[in-house]
């Protein structure tokens, strides 16, 4: 992937102060509790409806599937996102709507709440049935709405967290069911959008960033604990690609023997390739010399203009090495994102697939595919996990995971921010994970 | 378990000639093809109905479950038993009713028919749905009945094999769903029979058998290839217990440290106990010092008078060693069974659990629980597997499996014979497997 | 492997009475205790010397190697065979010559003697050094010889067992070091005999045996507990090949796609082939289209006339199926062996490799390669393990192992008998294990 | 571990400019090539002699041991460190002294040099013998010294790398043999120093650092590629403990249930503790309620004043959480180290164990025990791996490893620098790894 012909779009970043301004919107008046409660109720109801819409085409049998320990059955997600509200809001008010056993079955990993049913065996829970789980959902919603006007500010904050938590599980509903259905040789279709991909390869530009100190993270508006505190860091000069790597480019890497040349791979990545006989991104299938890929619209030819997707950190890193570039750090990515709005290709229950580069939404810094960074998922300077069970939300995963940024076509609209940190182990592929290249520039 | 007080019920077995007579029923007139076809149709329809009755209380989600590679989802059993008829009868007549993919998805292990979907992943097949599988079943039945009068004797024989094959899968439907539901901490109930167990411990007698040559196996009437040929063998003097070992006795073994004393265990069994932390039969749960067991009627106290069940060969062998006895060989068991009718406690869709010893059916040589023998599953002298794909039915499993005899409370009535050989690896516990003791006698 | 041209060498077996006669040598006068003690001392000294001679070309580093849990370091064998005498003779007399820790480090599996160092980690014991182990050996020998005239008949019997036990470990010394050195890409040579193999394929004859009852096992002279008691069994008509299968024949099986055709394989064997990517016998290496094999004389071309060796039961069984024959049962093999003397190609420390068929010793029923039988390793009727720790010698392994008969080029001369039962799990290949075919004959 | 009584030793770090000065010693005159060559020869010879001295008490059998895939036999280290010089200096000059096979057997992981013998099986290589490896070492040394005056500057640089490479393997020789011998229940002793530990618990102070930009890494003098380039970074205010955590403190953590309380553990760490039944640091053994630890001087009581050692990142992190503190980042540690000389307790072949806190060398920032940081091992901004095979030295390990700083009692004197980065996976314990606490301060 040569960059000789690329028009140099030199970029002079604003001062740190401006960063903060764009990030913090200091001038907005804080809403009153009533305003906040009202806005939250609407968000709550919209989010709950999206879960329903997202799963309506899945049969009870589909929703039972667990294809690996890291994935969960659809119906478990539906129950767990309900358990969260029930446990943190209703239970302390002695108003739980859970049936016996639910507190155990639908706790994910909160040791301070109690023991948890084995994660790897969630797929064995045929009971409670999907119908019973919907009863649980409706009961929770009804009870919570009844209580809404009496909720304290602290409770409202927990509900806000619960909404964002449910959005995260909406993304997992999509990625988990895609993984489960991919094993079915009938290649089930959940959606049916027209295949508009062309072989056109969109130009790649570089945005250049000067070195200096900036502000990162977030201390304002809703954000997860792992985004805090807002803090300074020094970032060296770099440039960032104007769009993610696309399949056409990735196919060149493959054709050049990328998967068989240890020079491009991290040592652990090379072992991973060998042991797992990796030859292509997840879901790619070679039929008579042509690459196809399983999508939630069935088996389709790999589209040249779509961003490469369902690749591990190892593959992202090997591709970058082959291309003579590197992955961005999460600070570099965040710096670039601070100057963008958060528009992009997000979750649409009728598509569930990245846009091709012809679509103007495809190449934005947000949406379409998550972008692996070269940053390990670590606490920010001064990070302190919240007290109580909610403190188990993020901090305890801060080892052996790598940061992805930007959101994907499975991320619910409105869920993302410049400071948003997603994280997965480096061999992970079932998320909509792609790569945007970076480079040093003198 | 002392046998000092046991009334000696000396038994003089008839001569070998009489064995053969009882075994072969030489005088019965062979049925005509029409008679055979008519009887078979009735059997076919009765068997298919039993599969329906057996599964009617299971939700689509229950029928999706696969709890381990050795077990299959209920709906897979329903499809596979249909595939068998479709593949061996309809397909050669160009009359298959299978939809695309079924020949691959529902082939169990017949390499000569074609490749098979991975056994360990049958639980991932949410599609075809249970409804579609019932469509497949009904289509097959309708088509086959239409053709019935035109079927050749060879086809009728394959259908007879298919009926017995479906009966075997009916037993697996019961044992597999019990295994799957056992992981659910809600302890689902499929049936609800009264718990009539008492603490009464029925007397145990010994039947004595003199040494000599006898005939074993089967060459007449329906039988599986592994029961043939009828052949002679020399059996040494032995005695056989009048009933299976019951929980009361097994609890004595446990109380005496049976699971912690390597002297009673085969070396491989001792390693198995250590590695798997085995402390009791499968499905037993200790709650506050009391033993409970998961049954398809929910969690119940371990009943003293019921036969010990869901034990491995290792446990059966260790118990026998502790009791100063041994397991019977399959010839010893068969010799004893040749003098019994085949009545006993067989599959009742409303019970699905062994009878307690108070019930006169509990102690018969047939039914209630399979009985581990000390015989490896090996070909009989002169054994030849049938030609073609059907030849893969039994012979290729003749290594590292041990023989069980007698049938259980999950075996469909009419399925069993004195020469019937069941077989499983020695660590297997999810079948209704128990133990009847034998002993040398001078 | 056609047998059409084979001269029919019909064989009328003698009556059972004669079998016994040949087996039991009833007329020999029993030796006095003094005679027995004298003969045993000579045997003891000869056996101890052979262990020294067998290991003298191995460096301390060679003798340290453990290549898999099933194999042990040479020096561990040297210590363990000393521990046996020390524990069962000297210790009860308060005369142990063991240093602290030896009773733990060199106990193999006798739970009744005490705990054992982990088998899979014997290779980590660099201390005690080889020199210290030789000190242990010499101290034991000196002490035992001093006591010799005072030994009781019971002690003499234990010493006889200890001698045969050491002979078994001598065979393991050869097979274990061959396995360990085979991983070294320098292909170390321990011996250097001329390669006299020709491409000549010796004729194969069949010996025919009539059906009937015979006597099997042993109750006279030294024998292991698993050979007792002497007992009757009925054996059906069969015929047995005059020699083992040779490499020329096995190469035909391979050329015919034997390793890629599931029809010939037991189901578990087929899985074993797939998972382990088995393409040829153990130690075979394909270099530029030619097969070579690692021997203790270095890497050599596979010799057409040598018996195929280092194959598993799965391979033996698959070959037999491909050849349209089967493996013999252990009774069939023993019947044939009862009419042979026990001459053959046994352990020669300068060779350690099977003879080629040109050598008249190559095709005898004893020696050269162990012969897999189709018999599971099970207790004989009336078998009772001896009391005490020695009772752990054999009985506790009677599950999931298969019987081999006849001895090999690694078996010390004088160690074998017609009733001798060797046994290994069916996937075992590092022993000198081959195959002699059998067949039914009407 | 309360810090209320700790005298606040406020520390005002110098400006960044001064950092650089201390780090870069800009004013030193560059040595001529001849001076450099002369100094290097002396270093080379001293380093080679240390390898000899370090291994002289190990028998050939000891030097054969490989206790896990991550560890290598002593003799392999001796050969590999010779292979490095042979491959990168002599081979390009057609002057290799390696025997056939050595280039394959003693290549560790340099794919660009050629294939490698399986790392996990190095312990199986009894040949070449230890004597042959010493022949190889001496031949290399002789040849290299002969050539010395003709070496080019590029070759001299490779030799300098080779010397530091051998020093790294000297540390591994110590840690690998300790691991291997630890499995021997005889607890072998290599050294015998007096046990001078007292129960005295040395005071802990905090050094305070103000926030600001500084320079990190290295671009001058010998350093590994992973330390380059010298670069700026912003470090927030922090304080750092004056000494590592000692056993007395770690025992408090254990007594307080530290290993059984999930709140202190990273999620992956908690799973690691459960699966591996971790109860204490590696090599600790509880005998009758007292903690002992295996050292290369044999089994000794755990000394209260010694730094806790042989702990994983998980344990370091859990301890810090329990203590209400955290681990330092590698920048924080390096900042503190920039103001220290590099004295400390380094490799002494007669000790091979950390000093107790009574010893003034015990608490320095360098030496005694490596200190886990909370930093993932990642490339520095602008990092570029060197061209050719040497480029595989460090960069390809930059994923899923965490940084340790400071050196240990097994690090050869003169090997360490403030910018020196060691790295291991987070579950690693066989290195001399401990923990020094850090904290935020407002």
mmCIF file with all atom_site columns, N, CA and C in Angstrom, chain B residues 262-292:
data_model
loop_
_atom_site.group_PDB
_atom_site.id
_atom_site.type_symbol
_atom_site.label_atom_id
_atom_site.label_alt_id
_atom_site.label_comp_id
_atom_site.label_asym_id
_atom_site.label_entity_id
_atom_site.label_seq_id
_atom_site.pdbx_PDB_ins_code
_atom_site.Cartn_x
_atom_site.Cartn_y
_atom_site.Cartn_z
_atom_site.occupancy
_atom_site.B_iso_or_equiv
_atom_site.pdbx_formal_charge
_atom_site.auth_seq_id
_atom_site.auth_comp_id
_atom_site.auth_asym_id
_atom_site.auth_atom_id
_atom_site.pdbx_PDB_model_num
ATOM 1  N N  . UNK B 1 262 ? -7.382  -46.603 47.598 1.00 0.00 ? 262 UNK B N  1
ATOM 2  C CA . UNK B 1 262 ? -6.945  -47.080 46.271 1.00 0.00 ? 262 UNK B CA 1
ATOM 3  C C  . UNK B 1 262 ? -6.979  -48.601 46.130 1.00 0.00 ? 262 UNK B C  1
ATOM 4  N N  . UNK B 1 263 ? -7.023  -49.330 47.240 1.00 0.00 ? 263 UNK B N  1
ATOM 5  C CA . UNK B 1 263 ? -6.981  -50.792 47.111 1.00 0.00 ? 263 UNK B CA 1
ATOM 6  C C  . UNK B 1 263 ? -8.158  -51.351 46.320 1.00 0.00 ? 263 UNK B C  1
ATOM 7  N N  . UNK B 1 264 ? -9.293  -50.686 46.360 1.00 0.00 ? 264 UNK B N  1
ATOM 8  C CA . UNK B 1 264 ? -10.464 -51.226 45.679 1.00 0.00 ? 264 UNK B CA 1
ATOM 9  C C  . UNK B 1 264 ? -10.504 -50.888 44.195 1.00 0.00 ? 264 UNK B C  1
ATOM 10 N N  . UNK B 1 265 ? -9.652  -49.998 43.773 1.00 0.00 ? 265 UNK B N  1
ATOM 11 C CA . UNK B 1 265 ? -9.829  -49.425 42.441 1.00 0.00 ? 265 UNK B CA 1
ATOM 12 C C  . UNK B 1 265 ? -8.822  -49.952 41.431 1.00 0.00 ? 265 UNK B C  1
ATOM 13 N N  . UNK B 1 266 ? -9.289  -50.121 40.219 1.00 0.00 ? 266 UNK B N  1
ATOM 14 C CA . UNK B 1 266 ? -8.374  -50.300 39.105 1.00 0.00 ? 266 UNK B CA 1
ATOM 15 C C  . UNK B 1 266 ? -7.468  -49.070 39.046 1.00 0.00 ? 266 UNK B C  1
ATOM 16 N N  . UNK B 1 267 ? -6.264  -49.237 38.578 1.00 0.00 ? 267 UNK B N  1
ATOM 17 C CA . UNK B 1 267 ? -5.313  -48.127 38.565 1.00 0.00 ? 267 UNK B CA 1
ATOM 18 C C  . UNK B 1 267 ? -5.871  -46.935 37.776 1.00 0.00 ? 267 UNK B C  1
ATOM 19 N N  . UNK B 1 268 ? -6.436  -47.211 36.609 1.00 0.00 ? 268 UNK B N  1
ATOM 20 C CA . UNK B 1 268 ? -7.007  -46.144 35.787 1.00 0.00 ? 268 UNK B CA 1
ATOM 21 C C  . UNK B 1 268 ? -8.237  -45.541 36.473 1.00 0.00 ? 268 UNK B C  1
ATOM 22 N N  . UNK B 1 269 ? -8.963  -46.363 37.212 1.00 0.00 ? 269 UNK B N  1
ATOM 23 C CA . UNK B 1 269 ? -10.130 -45.882 37.948 1.00 0.00 ? 269 UNK B CA 1
ATOM 24 C C  . UNK B 1 269 ? -9.727  -44.944 39.070 1.00 0.00 ? 269 UNK B C  1
ATOM 25 N N  . UNK B 1 270 ? -8.644  -45.276 39.728 1.00 0.00 ? 270 UNK B N  1
ATOM 26 C CA . UNK B 1 270 ? -8.165  -44.432 40.822 1.00 0.00 ? 270 UNK B CA 1
ATOM 27 C C  . UNK B 1 270 ? -7.736  -43.061 40.289 1.00 0.00 ? 270 UNK B C  1
ATOM 28 N N  . UNK B 1 271 ? -7.074  -43.069 39.149 1.00 0.00 ? 271 UNK B N  1
ATOM 29 C CA . UNK B 1 271 ? -6.690  -41.795 38.516 1.00 0.00 ? 271 UNK B CA 1
ATOM 30 C C  . UNK B 1 271 ? -7.948  -41.003 38.134 1.00 0.00 ? 271 UNK B C  1
ATOM 31 N N  . UNK B 1 272 ? -8.949  -41.702 37.650 1.00 0.00 ? 272 UNK B N  1
ATOM 32 C CA . UNK B 1 272 ? -10.204 -41.063 37.249 1.00 0.00 ? 272 UNK B CA 1
ATOM 33 C C  . UNK B 1 272 ? -10.889 -40.413 38.447 1.00 0.00 ? 272 UNK B C  1
ATOM 34 N N  . UNK B 1 273 ? -10.920 -41.103 39.567 1.00 0.00 ? 273 UNK B N  1
ATOM 35 C CA . UNK B 1 273 ? -11.519 -40.561 40.792 1.00 0.00 ? 273 UNK B CA 1
ATOM 36 C C  . UNK B 1 273 ? -10.777 -39.303 41.242 1.00 0.00 ? 273 UNK B C  1
ATOM 37 N N  . UNK B 1 274 ? -9.441  -39.376 41.209 1.00 0.00 ? 274 UNK B N  1
ATOM 38 C CA . UNK B 1 274 ? -8.644  -38.247 41.671 1.00 0.00 ? 274 UNK B CA 1
ATOM 39 C C  . UNK B 1 274 ? -8.813  -37.028 40.765 1.00 0.00 ? 274 UNK B C  1
ATOM 40 N N  . UNK B 1 275 ? -8.691  -37.260 39.476 1.00 0.00 ? 275 UNK B N  1
ATOM 41 C CA . UNK B 1 275 ? -8.737  -36.141 38.536 1.00 0.00 ? 275 UNK B CA 1
ATOM 42 C C  . UNK B 1 275 ? -10.094 -35.464 38.502 1.00 0.00 ? 275 UNK B C  1
ATOM 43 N N  . UNK B 1 276 ? -11.147 -36.265 38.629 1.00 0.00 ? 276 UNK B N  1
ATOM 44 C CA . UNK B 1 276 ? -12.491 -35.712 38.493 1.00 0.00 ? 276 UNK B CA 1
ATOM 45 C C  . UNK B 1 276 ? -13.144 -35.433 39.838 1.00 0.00 ? 276 UNK B C  1
ATOM 46 N N  . UNK B 1 277 ? -12.387 -35.655 40.909 1.00 0.00 ? 277 UNK B N  1
ATOM 47 C CA . UNK B 1 277 ? -12.917 -35.400 42.252 1.00 0.00 ? 277 UNK B CA 1
ATOM 48 C C  . UNK B 1 277 ? -14.253 -36.107 42.452 1.00 0.00 ? 277 UNK B C  1
ATOM 49 N N  . UNK B 1 278 ? -14.288 -37.376 42.091 1.00 0.00 ? 278 UNK B N  1
ATOM 50 C CA . UNK B 1 278 ? -15.526 -38.153 42.198 1.00 0.00 ? 278 UNK B CA 1
ATOM 51 C C  . UNK B 1 278 ? -15.740 -38.560 43.649 1.00 0.00 ? 278 UNK B C  1
ATOM 52 N N  . UNK B 1 279 ? -16.944 -38.314 44.140 1.00 0.00 ? 279 UNK B N  1
ATOM 53 C CA . UNK B 1 279 ? -17.261 -38.629 45.534 1.00 0.00 ? 279 UNK B CA 1
ATOM 54 C C  . UNK B 1 279 ? -18.529 -39.455 45.669 1.00 0.00 ? 279 UNK B C  1
ATOM 55 N N  . UNK B 1 280 ? -19.255 -39.577 44.561 1.00 0.00 ? 280 UNK B N  1
ATOM 56 C CA . UNK B 1 280 ? -20.568 -40.233 44.624 1.00 0.00 ? 280 UNK B CA 1
ATOM 57 C C  . UNK B 1 280 ? -21.014 -40.501 43.191 1.00 0.00 ? 280 UNK B C  1
ATOM 58 N N  . UNK B 1 281 ? -22.089 -41.275 43.023 1.00 0.00 ? 281 UNK B N  1
ATOM 59 C CA . UNK B 1 281 ? -22.614 -41.474 41.668 1.00 0.00 ? 281 UNK B CA 1
ATOM 60 C C  . UNK B 1 281 ? -22.982 -40.143 41.010 1.00 0.00 ? 281 UNK B C  1
ATOM 61 N N  . UNK B 1 282 ? -23.062 -40.171 39.702 1.00 0.00 ? 282 UNK B N  1
ATOM 62 C CA . UNK B 1 282 ? -23.480 -38.979 38.963 1.00 0.00 ? 282 UNK B CA 1
ATOM 63 C C  . UNK B 1 282 ? -24.867 -38.540 39.438 1.00 0.00 ? 282 UNK B C  1
ATOM 64 N N  . UNK B 1 283 ? -25.074 -37.269 39.482 1.00 0.00 ? 283 UNK B N  1
ATOM 65 C CA . UNK B 1 283 ? -26.354 -36.631 39.848 1.00 0.00 ? 283 UNK B CA 1
ATOM 66 C C  . UNK B 1 283 ? -26.578 -36.584 41.359 1.00 0.00 ? 283 UNK B C  1
ATOM 67 N N  . UNK B 1 284 ? -25.694 -37.212 42.139 1.00 0.00 ? 284 UNK B N  1
ATOM 68 C CA . UNK B 1 284 ? -25.851 -37.119 43.595 1.00 0.00 ? 284 UNK B CA 1
ATOM 69 C C  . UNK B 1 284 ? -25.292 -35.787 44.072 1.00 0.00 ? 284 UNK B C  1
ATOM 70 N N  . UNK B 1 285 ? -26.030 -35.172 44.996 1.00 0.00 ? 285 UNK B N  1
ATOM 71 C CA . UNK B 1 285 ? -25.644 -33.871 45.539 1.00 0.00 ? 285 UNK B CA 1
ATOM 72 C C  . UNK B 1 285 ? -25.754 -33.942 47.050 1.00 0.00 ? 285 UNK B C  1
ATOM 73 N N  . UNK B 1 286 ? -24.728 -33.519 47.739 1.00 0.00 ? 286 UNK B N  1
ATOM 74 C CA . UNK B 1 286 ? -24.767 -33.540 49.191 1.00 0.00 ? 286 UNK B CA 1
ATOM 75 C C  . UNK B 1 286 ? -25.212 -32.188 49.715 1.00 0.00 ? 286 UNK B C  1
ATOM 76 N N  . UNK B 1 287 ? -26.362 -32.183 50.379 1.00 0.00 ? 287 UNK B N  1
ATOM 77 C CA . UNK B 1 287 ? -26.867 -30.933 50.974 1.00 0.00 ? 287 UNK B CA 1
ATOM 78 C C  . UNK B 1 287 ? -26.923 -31.111 52.474 1.00 0.00 ? 287 UNK B C  1
ATOM 79 N N  . UNK B 1 288 ? -26.073 -30.395 53.171 1.00 0.00 ? 288 UNK B N  1
ATOM 80 C CA . UNK B 1 288 ? -26.062 -30.469 54.635 1.00 0.00 ? 288 UNK B CA 1
ATOM 81 C C  . UNK B 1 288 ? -25.965 -31.900 55.136 1.00 0.00 ? 288 UNK B C  1
ATOM 82 N N  . UNK B 1 289 ? -25.102 -32.679 54.504 1.00 0.00 ? 289 UNK B N  1
ATOM 83 C CA . UNK B 1 289 ? -24.848 -34.026 55.012 1.00 0.00 ? 289 UNK B CA 1
ATOM 84 C C  . UNK B 1 289 ? -25.789 -35.093 54.481 1.00 0.00 ? 289 UNK B C  1
ATOM 85 N N  . UNK B 1 290 ? -26.840 -34.680 53.780 1.00 0.00 ? 290 UNK B N  1
ATOM 86 C CA . UNK B 1 290 ? -27.774 -35.661 53.216 1.00 0.00 ? 290 UNK B CA 1
ATOM 87 C C  . UNK B 1 290 ? -27.551 -35.766 51.714 1.00 0.00 ? 290 UNK B C  1
ATOM 88 N N  . UNK B 1 291 ? -27.662 -36.976 51.184 1.00 0.00 ? 291 UNK B N  1
ATOM 89 C CA . UNK B 1 291 ? -27.516 -37.166 49.747 1.00 0.00 ? 291 UNK B CA 1
ATOM 90 C C  . UNK B 1 291 ? -28.842 -37.031 49.029 1.00 0.00 ? 291 UNK B C  1
ATOM 91 N N  . UNK B 1 292 ? -28.848 -36.193 48.017 1.00 0.00 ? 292 UNK B N  1
ATOM 92 C CA . UNK B 1 292 ? -29.980 -36.031 47.117 1.00 0.00 ? 292 UNK B CA 1
ATOM 93 C C  . UNK B 1 292 ? -29.530 -36.419 45.719 1.00 0.00 ? 292 UNK B C  1
#
